[in-house]
PDB file of C-alpha atoms and ligand atoms in Angstrom:
ATOM      1  CA  MET A   1      91.282 -46.712 -12.961  1.00  0.00           C
ATOM      2  CA  ARG A   2      91.049 -49.261 -10.160  1.00  0.00           C
ATOM      3  CA  PRO A   3      91.817 -52.817 -11.384  1.00  0.00           C
ATOM      4  CA  PRO A   4      88.630 -54.869 -11.817  1.00  0.00           C
ATOM      5  CA  ASN A   5      87.992 -57.757  -9.455  1.00  0.00           C
ATOM      6  CA  VAL A   6      86.166 -60.406 -11.407  1.00  0.00           C
ATOM      7  CA  SER A   7      86.290 -64.169 -11.657  1.00  0.00           C
ATOM      8  CA  ASN A   8      83.895 -66.780 -12.966  1.00  0.00           C
ATOM      9  CA  ALA A   9      82.761 -67.281  -9.377  1.00  0.00           C
ATOM     10  CA  ALA A  10      82.181 -63.546  -8.888  1.00  0.00           C
ATOM     11  CA  ALA A  11      79.921 -63.524 -11.946  1.00  0.00           C
ATOM     12  CA  ASN A  12      77.542 -65.793 -10.012  1.00  0.00           C
ATOM     13  CA  GLN A  13      77.258 -63.330  -7.129  1.00  0.00           C
ATOM     14  CA  GLY A  14      75.083 -60.218  -7.147  1.00  0.00           C
ATOM     15  CA  LEU A  15      76.471 -57.236  -9.017  1.00  0.00           C
ATOM     16  CA  VAL A  16      77.785 -54.424  -6.805  1.00  0.00           C
ATOM     17  CA  LEU A  17      78.670 -51.103  -8.434  1.00  0.00           C
ATOM     18  CA  GLU A  18      80.549 -49.413  -5.597  1.00  0.00           C
ATOM     19  CA  SER A  19      81.502 -46.183  -7.338  1.00  0.00           C
ATOM     20  CA  PHE A  20      78.063 -45.287  -8.720  1.00  0.00           C
ATOM     21  CA  GLY A  21      75.972 -44.926  -5.551  1.00  0.00           C
ATOM     22  CA  ASP A  22      72.404 -46.235  -5.458  1.00  0.00           C
ATOM     23  CA  ARG A  23      68.985 -45.589  -7.045  1.00  0.00           C
ATOM     24  CA  LEU A  24      70.683 -45.950 -10.413  1.00  0.00           C
ATOM     25  CA  ASN A  25      68.904 -45.462 -13.723  1.00  0.00           C
ATOM     26  CA  VAL A  26      70.589 -47.463 -16.467  1.00  0.00           C
ATOM     27  CA  ALA A  27      70.040 -48.163 -20.157  1.00  0.00           C
ATOM     28  CA  VAL A  28      71.238 -50.976 -22.395  1.00  0.00           C
ATOM     29  CA  VAL A  29      71.012 -50.531 -26.166  1.00  0.00           C
ATOM     30  CA  GLY A  30      71.077 -53.834 -28.034  1.00  0.00           C
ATOM     31  CA  ALA A  31      69.641 -55.673 -25.042  1.00  0.00           C
ATOM     32  CA  ALA A  32      68.605 -58.729 -27.082  1.00  0.00           C
ATOM     33  CA  GLY A  33      72.142 -59.511 -28.276  1.00  0.00           C
ATOM     34  CA  GLY A  34      74.587 -61.923 -26.648  1.00  0.00           C
ATOM     35  CA  LEU A  35      76.409 -59.328 -24.569  1.00  0.00           C
ATOM     36  CA  GLY A  36      73.479 -56.906 -24.388  1.00  0.00           C
ATOM     37  CA  ARG A  37      71.205 -59.466 -22.771  1.00  0.00           C
ATOM     38  CA  ALA A  38      73.958 -60.415 -20.302  1.00  0.00           C
ATOM     39  CA  PHE A  39      74.426 -56.743 -19.339  1.00  0.00           C
ATOM     40  CA  ALA A  40      70.670 -56.307 -18.938  1.00  0.00           C
ATOM     41  CA  ASP A  41      70.326 -59.484 -16.828  1.00  0.00           C
ATOM     42  CA  ASP A  42      73.210 -58.502 -14.545  1.00  0.00           C
ATOM     43  CA  LEU A  43      71.912 -54.948 -14.091  1.00  0.00           C
ATOM     44  CA  ASP A  44      68.361 -56.230 -13.530  1.00  0.00           C
ATOM     45  CA  GLY A  45      69.676 -58.298 -10.624  1.00  0.00           C
ATOM     46  CA  CYS A  46      71.688 -55.436  -9.114  1.00  0.00           C
ATOM     47  CA  GLU A  47      70.083 -53.999  -5.964  1.00  0.00           C
ATOM     48  CA  ALA A  48      71.414 -50.506  -6.657  1.00  0.00           C
ATOM     49  CA  VAL A  49      69.619 -50.316 -10.010  1.00  0.00           C
ATOM     50  CA  ALA A  50      66.215 -48.668  -9.696  1.00  0.00           C
ATOM     51  CA  ALA A  51      65.277 -48.494 -13.380  1.00  0.00           C
ATOM     52  CA  LEU A  52      66.545 -50.467 -16.351  1.00  0.00           C
ATOM     53  CA  HIS A  53      65.711 -49.274 -19.871  1.00  0.00           C
ATOM     54  CA  ALA A  54      66.326 -52.078 -22.342  1.00  0.00           C
ATOM     55  CA  PHE A  55      66.321 -51.151 -26.021  1.00  0.00           C
ATOM     56  CA  SER A  56      66.514 -53.538 -28.932  1.00  0.00           C
ATOM     57  CA  ARG A  57      65.592 -53.768 -32.587  1.00  0.00           C
ATOM     58  CA  SER A  58      63.787 -57.045 -31.962  1.00  0.00           C
ATOM     59  CA  ASN A  59      62.683 -59.290 -29.078  1.00  0.00           C
ATOM     60  CA  SER A  60      60.918 -56.959 -26.692  1.00  0.00           C
ATOM     61  CA  GLY A  61      61.068 -58.456 -23.212  1.00  0.00           C
ATOM     62  CA  GLY A  62      57.981 -56.586 -21.969  1.00  0.00           C
ATOM     63  CA  ARG A  63      57.837 -54.635 -18.751  1.00  0.00           C
ATOM     64  CA  THR A  64      58.265 -55.139 -14.993  1.00  0.00           C
ATOM     65  CA  GLU A  65      58.355 -52.589 -12.179  1.00  0.00           C
ATOM     66  CA  LYS A  66      62.080 -52.087 -12.766  1.00  0.00           C
ATOM     67  CA  LEU A  67      62.532 -53.012 -16.410  1.00  0.00           C
ATOM     68  CA  ALA A  68      61.059 -51.362 -19.508  1.00  0.00           C
ATOM     69  CA  TRP A  69      61.763 -52.579 -23.049  1.00  0.00           C
ATOM     70  CA  GLN A  70      61.372 -50.397 -26.110  1.00  0.00           C
ATOM     71  CA  ARG A  71      62.227 -50.755 -29.783  1.00  0.00           C
ATOM     72  CA  LEU A  72      65.357 -48.984 -31.038  1.00  0.00           C
ATOM     73  CA  ASP A  73      66.853 -49.407 -34.499  1.00  0.00           C
ATOM     74  CA  LEU A  74      70.272 -47.811 -34.942  1.00  0.00           C
ATOM     75  CA  GLU A  75      69.413 -47.130 -38.578  1.00  0.00           C
ATOM     76  CA  ASP A  76      66.308 -45.125 -37.607  1.00  0.00           C
ATOM     77  CA  GLU A  77      67.289 -41.964 -35.705  1.00  0.00           C
ATOM     78  CA  ALA A  78      63.668 -41.247 -34.781  1.00  0.00           C
ATOM     79  CA  SER A  79      63.560 -44.533 -32.836  1.00  0.00           C
ATOM     80  CA  ILE A  80      66.723 -43.483 -30.947  1.00  0.00           C
ATOM     81  CA  ALA A  81      65.214 -40.080 -30.140  1.00  0.00           C
ATOM     82  CA  ASP A  82      61.991 -41.786 -28.962  1.00  0.00           C
ATOM     83  CA  ALA A  83      63.989 -44.156 -26.747  1.00  0.00           C
ATOM     84  CA  ALA A  84      65.894 -41.274 -25.144  1.00  0.00           C
ATOM     85  CA  ALA A  85      62.669 -39.329 -24.645  1.00  0.00           C
ATOM     86  CA  LEU A  86      61.114 -42.323 -22.867  1.00  0.00           C
ATOM     87  CA  ALA A  87      64.159 -42.716 -20.598  1.00  0.00           C
ATOM     88  CA  LYS A  88      64.051 -38.997 -19.777  1.00  0.00           C
ATOM     89  CA  ARG A  89      60.308 -39.036 -19.112  1.00  0.00           C
ATOM     90  CA  GLU A  90      60.464 -42.073 -16.835  1.00  0.00           C
ATOM     91  CA  SER A  91      63.862 -41.656 -15.145  1.00  0.00           C
ATOM     92  CA  GLY A  92      64.887 -38.030 -15.594  1.00  0.00           C
ATOM     93  CA  GLU A  93      68.602 -38.767 -15.690  1.00  0.00           C
ATOM     94  CA  LEU A  94      70.753 -41.822 -16.400  1.00  0.00           C
ATOM     95  CA  HIS A  95      73.842 -43.034 -14.535  1.00  0.00           C
ATOM     96  CA  LEU A  96      74.942 -45.684 -17.013  1.00  0.00           C
ATOM     97  CA  VAL A  97      74.303 -46.170 -20.738  1.00  0.00           C
ATOM     98  CA  ILE A  98      75.778 -49.230 -22.469  1.00  0.00           C
ATOM     99  CA  VAL A  99      75.622 -49.577 -26.253  1.00  0.00           C
ATOM    100  CA  ALA A 100      76.042 -53.311 -26.879  1.00  0.00           C
ATOM    101  CA  THR A 101      75.067 -53.412 -30.541  1.00  0.00           C
ATOM    102  CA  GLY A 102      77.372 -54.312 -33.401  1.00  0.00           C
ATOM    103  CA  ILE A 103      77.776 -56.230 -36.639  1.00  0.00           C
ATOM    104  CA  LEU A 104      80.563 -58.381 -38.100  1.00  0.00           C
ATOM    105  CA  HIS A 105      78.596 -60.381 -40.675  1.00  0.00           C
ATOM    106  CA  ASP A 106      75.021 -60.241 -41.892  1.00  0.00           C
ATOM    107  CA  GLY A 107      74.610 -63.513 -43.743  1.00  0.00           C
ATOM    108  CA  ALA A 108      74.474 -61.536 -47.000  1.00  0.00           C
ATOM    109  CA  GLN A 109      76.968 -58.954 -48.295  1.00  0.00           C
ATOM    110  CA  LEU A 110      78.929 -58.340 -45.108  1.00  0.00           C
ATOM    111  CA  GLN A 111      81.519 -60.998 -44.342  1.00  0.00           C
ATOM    112  CA  PRO A 112      84.931 -60.347 -42.745  1.00  0.00           C
ATOM    113  CA  GLU A 113      87.264 -59.846 -45.716  1.00  0.00           C
ATOM    114  CA  LYS A 114      90.409 -61.967 -45.940  1.00  0.00           C
ATOM    115  CA  SER A 115      91.805 -59.749 -48.727  1.00  0.00           C
ATOM    116  CA  TRP A 116      91.314 -56.286 -50.211  1.00  0.00           C
ATOM    117  CA  ARG A 117      89.864 -58.150 -53.219  1.00  0.00           C
ATOM    118  CA  SER A 118      86.708 -58.774 -51.137  1.00  0.00           C
ATOM    119  CA  ILE A 119      86.117 -55.132 -50.156  1.00  0.00           C
ATOM    120  CA  SER A 120      82.535 -54.144 -51.015  1.00  0.00           C
ATOM    121  CA  GLY A 121      81.165 -50.607 -50.778  1.00  0.00           C
ATOM    122  CA  PRO A 122      77.660 -51.652 -49.666  1.00  0.00           C
ATOM    123  CA  ALA A 123      79.080 -54.101 -47.089  1.00  0.00           C
ATOM    124  CA  MET A 124      81.376 -51.423 -45.697  1.00  0.00           C
ATOM    125  CA  GLU A 125      78.464 -48.992 -45.518  1.00  0.00           C
ATOM    126  CA  THR A 126      76.496 -51.536 -43.476  1.00  0.00           C
ATOM    127  CA  ALA A 127      79.385 -51.950 -41.028  1.00  0.00           C
ATOM    128  CA  PHE A 128      79.743 -48.182 -40.622  1.00  0.00           C
ATOM    129  CA  ARG A 129      75.979 -47.621 -40.253  1.00  0.00           C
ATOM    130  CA  VAL A 130      75.734 -50.126 -37.390  1.00  0.00           C
ATOM    131  CA  ASN A 131      79.173 -49.966 -35.747  1.00  0.00           C
ATOM    132  CA  THR A 132      79.994 -46.258 -36.053  1.00  0.00           C
ATOM    133  CA  ILE A 133      77.063 -44.038 -37.016  1.00  0.00           C
ATOM    134  CA  GLY A 134      74.501 -45.859 -34.845  1.00  0.00           C
ATOM    135  CA  PRO A 135      76.451 -45.506 -31.564  1.00  0.00           C
ATOM    136  CA  ALA A 136      77.244 -41.862 -32.473  1.00  0.00           C
ATOM    137  CA  LEU A 137      73.523 -41.158 -32.851  1.00  0.00           C
ATOM    138  CA  VAL A 138      72.794 -42.931 -29.555  1.00  0.00           C
ATOM    139  CA  ALA A 139      75.405 -40.660 -27.945  1.00  0.00           C
ATOM    140  CA  LYS A 140      73.776 -37.585 -29.506  1.00  0.00           C
ATOM    141  CA  HIS A 141      70.458 -38.398 -27.819  1.00  0.00           C
ATOM    142  CA  PHE A 142      71.642 -40.061 -24.588  1.00  0.00           C
ATOM    143  CA  LEU A 143      74.730 -38.083 -23.474  1.00  0.00           C
ATOM    144  CA  PRO A 144      72.516 -35.115 -22.468  1.00  0.00           C
ATOM    145  CA  LEU A 145      70.680 -37.461 -20.070  1.00  0.00           C
ATOM    146  CA  LEU A 146      73.787 -38.410 -18.060  1.00  0.00           C
ATOM    147  CA  ALA A 147      73.603 -37.417 -14.399  1.00  0.00           C
ATOM    148  CA  THR A 148      75.712 -34.383 -13.502  1.00  0.00           C
ATOM    149  CA  ASP A 149      75.768 -34.627  -9.703  1.00  0.00           C
ATOM    150  CA  SER A 150      77.308 -38.115  -9.470  1.00  0.00           C
ATOM    151  CA  LYS A 151      79.393 -40.518 -11.546  1.00  0.00           C
ATOM    152  CA  SER A 152      77.828 -41.347 -14.904  1.00  0.00           C
ATOM    153  CA  VAL A 153      79.135 -43.437 -17.794  1.00  0.00           C
ATOM    154  CA  PHE A 154      78.397 -43.841 -21.491  1.00  0.00           C
ATOM    155  CA  ALA A 155      80.104 -46.985 -22.819  1.00  0.00           C
ATOM    156  CA  ALA A 156      79.991 -48.434 -26.333  1.00  0.00           C
ATOM    157  CA  LEU A 157      81.146 -51.918 -27.264  1.00  0.00           C
ATOM    158  CA  SER A 158      84.081 -51.551 -29.633  1.00  0.00           C
ATOM    159  CA  ALA A 159      86.768 -54.178 -30.319  1.00  0.00           C
ATOM    160  CA  ARG A 160      90.513 -54.614 -30.000  1.00  0.00           C
ATOM    161  CA  VAL A 161      90.688 -55.183 -33.766  1.00  0.00           C
ATOM    162  CA  GLY A 162      89.676 -51.518 -34.159  1.00  0.00           C
ATOM    163  CA  SER A 163      93.037 -50.506 -32.695  1.00  0.00           C
ATOM    164  CA  ILE A 164      95.317 -49.267 -35.498  1.00  0.00           C
ATOM    165  CA  GLU A 165      98.431 -49.768 -33.369  1.00  0.00           C
ATOM    166  CA  ASP A 166      97.414 -53.337 -32.468  1.00  0.00           C
ATOM    167  CA  ASN A 167      96.717 -54.409 -36.076  1.00  0.00           C
ATOM    168  CA  GLU A 168      99.291 -56.994 -37.055  1.00  0.00           C
ATOM    169  CA  LEU A 169      97.126 -59.554 -38.873  1.00  0.00           C
ATOM    170  CA  GLY A 170      95.255 -57.388 -41.402  1.00  0.00           C
ATOM    171  CA  GLY A 171      91.984 -58.505 -42.984  1.00  0.00           C
ATOM    172  CA  TRP A 172      88.451 -57.725 -41.688  1.00  0.00           C
ATOM    173  CA  HIS A 173      88.659 -54.341 -43.443  1.00  0.00           C
ATOM    174  CA  ALA A 174      85.077 -53.133 -42.868  1.00  0.00           C
ATOM    175  CA  TYR A 175      84.798 -54.255 -39.234  1.00  0.00           C
ATOM    176  CA  ARG A 176      88.243 -52.950 -38.248  1.00  0.00           C
ATOM    177  CA  ALA A 177      87.697 -49.606 -39.963  1.00  0.00           C
ATOM    178  CA  SER A 178      84.204 -49.122 -38.506  1.00  0.00           C
ATOM    179  CA  LYS A 179      85.476 -49.866 -34.981  1.00  0.00           C
ATOM    180  CA  ALA A 180      88.545 -47.616 -35.426  1.00  0.00           C
ATOM    181  CA  ALA A 181      86.128 -44.868 -36.469  1.00  0.00           C
ATOM    182  CA  LEU A 182      83.959 -45.641 -33.442  1.00  0.00           C
ATOM    183  CA  ASN A 183      87.030 -45.239 -31.223  1.00  0.00           C
ATOM    184  CA  MET A 184      87.582 -41.787 -32.724  1.00  0.00           C
ATOM    185  CA  VAL A 185      83.903 -40.912 -32.191  1.00  0.00           C
ATOM    186  CA  ILE A 186      84.232 -41.921 -28.521  1.00  0.00           C
ATOM    187  CA  LYS A 187      87.416 -39.895 -28.026  1.00  0.00           C
ATOM    188  CA  THR A 188      85.853 -36.843 -29.687  1.00  0.00           C
ATOM    189  CA  LEU A 189      82.634 -37.162 -27.682  1.00  0.00           C
ATOM    190  CA  SER A 190      84.651 -37.396 -24.469  1.00  0.00           C
ATOM    191  CA  ILE A 191      86.256 -33.996 -25.098  1.00  0.00           C
ATOM    192  CA  GLU A 192      82.907 -32.236 -25.530  1.00  0.00           C
ATOM    193  CA  LEU A 193      81.385 -34.203 -22.646  1.00  0.00           C
ATOM    194  CA  ALA A 194      84.154 -33.079 -20.268  1.00  0.00           C
ATOM    195  CA  ARG A 195      83.218 -29.448 -20.983  1.00  0.00           C
ATOM    196  CA  ARG A 196      79.525 -30.033 -20.323  1.00  0.00           C
ATOM    197  CA  ASN A 197      79.568 -32.628 -17.516  1.00  0.00           C
ATOM    198  CA  ALA A 198      82.799 -32.911 -15.520  1.00  0.00           C
ATOM    199  CA  ARG A 199      81.785 -36.116 -13.686  1.00  0.00           C
ATOM    200  CA  ALA A 200      80.700 -38.031 -16.780  1.00  0.00           C
ATOM    201  CA  ILE A 201      82.824 -40.628 -18.563  1.00  0.00           C
ATOM    202  CA  CYS A 202      82.642 -41.844 -22.177  1.00  0.00           C
ATOM    203  CA  VAL A 203      84.592 -44.970 -23.142  1.00  0.00           C
ATOM    204  CA  GLY A 204      84.862 -47.854 -25.583  1.00  0.00           C
ATOM    205  CA  LEU A 205      84.992 -51.459 -24.387  1.00  0.00           C
ATOM    206  CA  HIS A 206      86.587 -54.653 -25.693  1.00  0.00           C
ATOM    207  CA  PRO A 207      84.897 -57.748 -24.231  1.00  0.00           C
ATOM    208  CA  GLY A 208      87.418 -60.400 -25.296  1.00  0.00           C
ATOM    209  CA  THR A 209      86.165 -63.180 -27.556  1.00  0.00           C
ATOM    210  CA  VAL A 210      82.636 -63.944 -26.423  1.00  0.00           C
ATOM    211  CA  ASP A 211      80.360 -66.821 -27.390  1.00  0.00           C
ATOM    212  CA  SER A 212      77.608 -65.023 -29.338  1.00  0.00           C
ATOM    213  CA  ALA A 213      75.979 -64.995 -32.761  1.00  0.00           C
ATOM    214  CA  LEU A 214      78.560 -62.417 -33.868  1.00  0.00           C
ATOM    215  CA  SER A 215      81.587 -64.590 -33.093  1.00  0.00           C
ATOM    216  CA  LYS A 216      80.015 -68.011 -33.820  1.00  0.00           C
ATOM    217  CA  PRO A 217      81.540 -68.551 -37.311  1.00  0.00           C
ATOM    218  CA  PHE A 218      85.009 -67.531 -36.081  1.00  0.00           C
ATOM    219  CA  GLN A 219      85.377 -69.478 -32.849  1.00  0.00           C
ATOM    220  CA  GLY A 220      87.419 -72.320 -34.387  1.00  0.00           C
ATOM    221  CA  GLY A 221      90.845 -70.798 -33.747  1.00  0.00           C
ATOM    222  CA  VAL A 222      90.089 -69.455 -30.267  1.00  0.00           C
ATOM    223  CA  PRO A 223      92.541 -70.989 -27.756  1.00  0.00           C
ATOM    224  CA  GLU A 224      91.195 -73.160 -24.932  1.00  0.00           C
ATOM    225  CA  GLY A 225      89.809 -71.036 -22.091  1.00  0.00           C
ATOM    226  CA  LYS A 226      89.767 -67.823 -24.168  1.00  0.00           C
ATOM    227  CA  LEU A 227      86.127 -67.990 -25.289  1.00  0.00           C
ATOM    228  CA  PHE A 228      84.119 -66.168 -22.622  1.00  0.00           C
ATOM    229  CA  GLN A 229      80.468 -66.702 -21.858  1.00  0.00           C
ATOM    230  CA  PRO A 230      78.459 -63.473 -22.245  1.00  0.00           C
ATOM    231  CA  ALA A 231      77.615 -63.318 -18.511  1.00  0.00           C
ATOM    232  CA  HIS A 232      81.299 -63.524 -17.592  1.00  0.00           C
ATOM    233  CA  ALA A 233      82.352 -60.851 -20.104  1.00  0.00           C
ATOM    234  CA  ALA A 234      79.493 -58.526 -19.138  1.00  0.00           C
ATOM    235  CA  ARG A 235      80.356 -58.787 -15.433  1.00  0.00           C
ATOM    236  CA  ALA A 236      84.057 -58.172 -16.156  1.00  0.00           C
ATOM    237  CA  LEU A 237      83.204 -55.054 -18.180  1.00  0.00           C
ATOM    238  CA  LEU A 238      80.812 -53.759 -15.503  1.00  0.00           C
ATOM    239  CA  MET A 239      83.658 -54.107 -12.995  1.00  0.00           C
ATOM    240  CA  VAL A 240      85.905 -52.157 -15.388  1.00  0.00           C
ATOM    241  CA  LEU A 241      83.264 -49.394 -15.615  1.00  0.00           C
ATOM    242  CA  ASP A 242      83.001 -49.354 -11.815  1.00  0.00           C
ATOM    243  CA  GLY A 243      86.737 -48.648 -11.616  1.00  0.00           C
ATOM    244  CA  LEU A 244      86.768 -45.764 -14.110  1.00  0.00           C
ATOM    245  CA  SER A 245      87.135 -42.088 -13.260  1.00  0.00           C
ATOM    246  CA  PRO A 246      86.756 -38.980 -15.471  1.00  0.00           C
ATOM    247  CA  GLY A 247      90.474 -39.069 -16.306  1.00  0.00           C
ATOM    248  CA  ASP A 248      89.845 -42.352 -18.155  1.00  0.00           C
ATOM    249  CA  SER A 249      87.235 -40.784 -20.438  1.00  0.00           C
ATOM    250  CA  GLY A 250      87.871 -41.174 -24.164  1.00  0.00           C
ATOM    251  CA  GLY A 251      89.790 -44.454 -23.786  1.00  0.00           C
ATOM    252  CA  LEU A 252      89.264 -47.994 -25.024  1.00  0.00           C
ATOM    253  CA  PHE A 253      89.303 -50.576 -22.188  1.00  0.00           C
ATOM    254  CA  ALA A 254      89.534 -54.355 -22.359  1.00  0.00           C
ATOM    255  CA  TRP A 255      87.587 -56.783 -20.144  1.00  0.00           C
ATOM    256  CA  ASP A 256      90.630 -57.094 -17.829  1.00  0.00           C
ATOM    257  CA  GLY A 257      90.860 -53.331 -17.285  1.00  0.00           C
ATOM    258  CA  THR A 258      93.855 -52.719 -19.522  1.00  0.00           C
ATOM    259  CA  ARG A 259      93.765 -49.662 -21.760  1.00  0.00           C
ATOM    260  CA  ILE A 260      94.104 -50.556 -25.450  1.00  0.00           C
ATOM    261  CA  PRO A 261      96.045 -48.058 -27.588  1.00  0.00           C
ATOM    262  CA  PHE A 262      94.205 -46.530 -30.543  1.00  0.00           C
TER     263      PHE A 262
HETATM  264  N1  NAP B   1      81.408 -61.511 -29.430  1.00  0.00           N
HETATM  265  C1  NAP B   1      82.682 -61.145 -29.499  1.00  0.00           C
HETATM  266  O1  NAP B   1      83.606 -62.001 -29.497  1.00  0.00           O
HETATM  267  C2  NAP B   1      83.073 -59.694 -29.571  1.00  0.00           C
HETATM  268  C3  NAP B   1      84.451 -59.355 -29.588  1.00  0.00           C
HETATM  269  C4  NAP B   1      84.797 -58.006 -29.666  1.00  0.00           C
HETATM  270  C5  NAP B   1      83.813 -57.037 -29.710  1.00  0.00           C
HETATM  271  N2  NAP B   1      82.498 -57.404 -29.697  1.00  0.00           N
HETATM  272  C6  NAP B   1      81.490 -56.341 -29.796  1.00  0.00           C
HETATM  273  O2  NAP B   1      80.516 -56.501 -28.793  1.00  0.00           O
HETATM  274  C7  NAP B   1      79.256 -55.988 -29.254  1.00  0.00           C
HETATM  275  C8  NAP B   1      78.139 -57.001 -28.980  1.00  0.00           C
HETATM  276  O3  NAP B   1      78.411 -58.165 -29.731  1.00  0.00           O
HETATM  277  P1  NAP B   1      77.723 -59.577 -29.419  1.00  0.00           P
HETATM  278  O4  NAP B   1      78.831 -60.556 -29.401  1.00  0.00           O
HETATM  279  O5  NAP B   1      76.813 -59.476 -28.279  1.00  0.00           O
HETATM  280  O6  NAP B   1      76.926 -59.794 -30.785  1.00  0.00           O
HETATM  281  P2  NAP B   1      75.405 -60.195 -31.059  1.00  0.00           P
HETATM  282  O7  NAP B   1      74.955 -61.252 -30.119  1.00  0.00           O
HETATM  283  O8  NAP B   1      75.362 -60.462 -32.522  1.00  0.00           O
HETATM  284  O9  NAP B   1      74.609 -58.859 -30.691  1.00  0.00           O
HETATM  285  C9  NAP B   1      74.669 -57.738 -31.533  1.00  0.00           C
HETATM  286  C10 NAP B   1      73.382 -56.980 -31.347  1.00  0.00           C
HETATM  287  O10 NAP B   1      73.433 -55.811 -32.179  1.00  0.00           O
HETATM  288  C11 NAP B   1      72.120 -55.575 -32.581  1.00  0.00           C
HETATM  289  N3  NAP B   1      72.015 -54.761 -33.774  1.00  0.00           N
HETATM  290  C12 NAP B   1      72.579 -54.954 -34.987  1.00  0.00           C
HETATM  291  N4  NAP B   1      72.155 -54.022 -35.840  1.00  0.00           N
HETATM  292  C13 NAP B   1      71.291 -53.237 -35.161  1.00  0.00           C
HETATM  293  C14 NAP B   1      70.505 -52.115 -35.488  1.00  0.00           C
HETATM  294  N5  NAP B   1      70.498 -51.590 -36.723  1.00  0.00           N
HETATM  295  N6  NAP B   1      69.738 -51.550 -34.545  1.00  0.00           N
HETATM  296  C15 NAP B   1      69.697 -52.061 -33.293  1.00  0.00           C
HETATM  297  N7  NAP B   1      70.403 -53.133 -32.921  1.00  0.00           N
HETATM  298  C16 NAP B   1      71.190 -53.706 -33.849  1.00  0.00           C
HETATM  299  C17 NAP B   1      71.541 -56.948 -32.880  1.00  0.00           C
HETATM  300  O11 NAP B   1      70.148 -56.839 -32.828  1.00  0.00           O
HETATM  301  P3  NAP B   1      69.142 -57.967 -33.343  1.00  0.00           P
HETATM  302  O12 NAP B   1      69.036 -58.889 -32.165  1.00  0.00           O
HETATM  303  O13 NAP B   1      67.894 -57.234 -33.643  1.00  0.00           O
HETATM  304  O14 NAP B   1      69.810 -58.566 -34.553  1.00  0.00           O
HETATM  305  C18 NAP B   1      72.135 -57.780 -31.772  1.00  0.00           C
HETATM  306  O15 NAP B   1      71.269 -57.864 -30.678  1.00  0.00           O
HETATM  307  C19 NAP B   1      79.471 -55.626 -30.729  1.00  0.00           C
HETATM  308  O16 NAP B   1      79.732 -54.255 -30.834  1.00  0.00           O
HETATM  309  C20 NAP B   1      80.713 -56.399 -31.101  1.00  0.00           C
HETATM  310  O17 NAP B   1      81.419 -55.794 -32.176  1.00  0.00           O
HETATM  311  C21 NAP B   1      82.090 -58.695 -29.620  1.00  0.00           C
END
């Protein structure tokens, strides 16, 4: 991949996606979340984007000439199928699909575990339903919509803590395991995708530590300057996606363009 060129200043300038061409149809799943909204805002402001499909479980943002919101709940496959059908009906094909959903805590059973003593079956099921199974079902319905005659990308937000090789601290059993499983889903999808659509790319993304509802309870130990604003992280990741080629498919990429080992 080409190294991304992003700075805080660049995030204030209009988004340019050089490698994708123009008249782009894009979709953001989880568009009401911290990162999801930042992706949607940046893509909405991008001149090359012709249609933006924003999907979220809550907070519909309505409709403009370019932007259409629709409900999508990862735990309701029919809502995912409906969302894909709408995108197909209105746009035909998609050039970029970003899945920006995810869960780390739910204010109830699911809390990052400090010890194996805290492992809970129901909490782990919640993490897997949202972090692993949901994005897999989105892929099932949206990968067939990826454009075949130009670059197209399916990207799901994963996390560095889902890397088995990178795990030196332990803890966070459910979140780590659900993201490691997501990384395997992405790798496996990429193999089938390469057979069906040679120009398409399927990757996982790590945004860094980003100021959002997901990270809020855990921001205390984040070193100075290492907590990114969602707009900055989203722009950095869009620049990473712009630099990807089919040979990168199946990988997990950080906000700075580095490939994270599984
Ligand atoms: N923030 C970080 O520091 C960080 C670091 C590494 C990786 N990530 C990853 O980045 C992604 C985005 O995180 P974020 O920081 O933007 O968190 P966030 O602000 O909490 O957004 C997460 C979004 O996921 C949506 N979601 C949860 N369950 C859903 C379901 N069943 N159906 C549809 N949508 C659902 C939520 O929808 P509602 O609005 O309806 O609740 C919310 O909008 C996640 O995958 C996360 O693991 C984040």
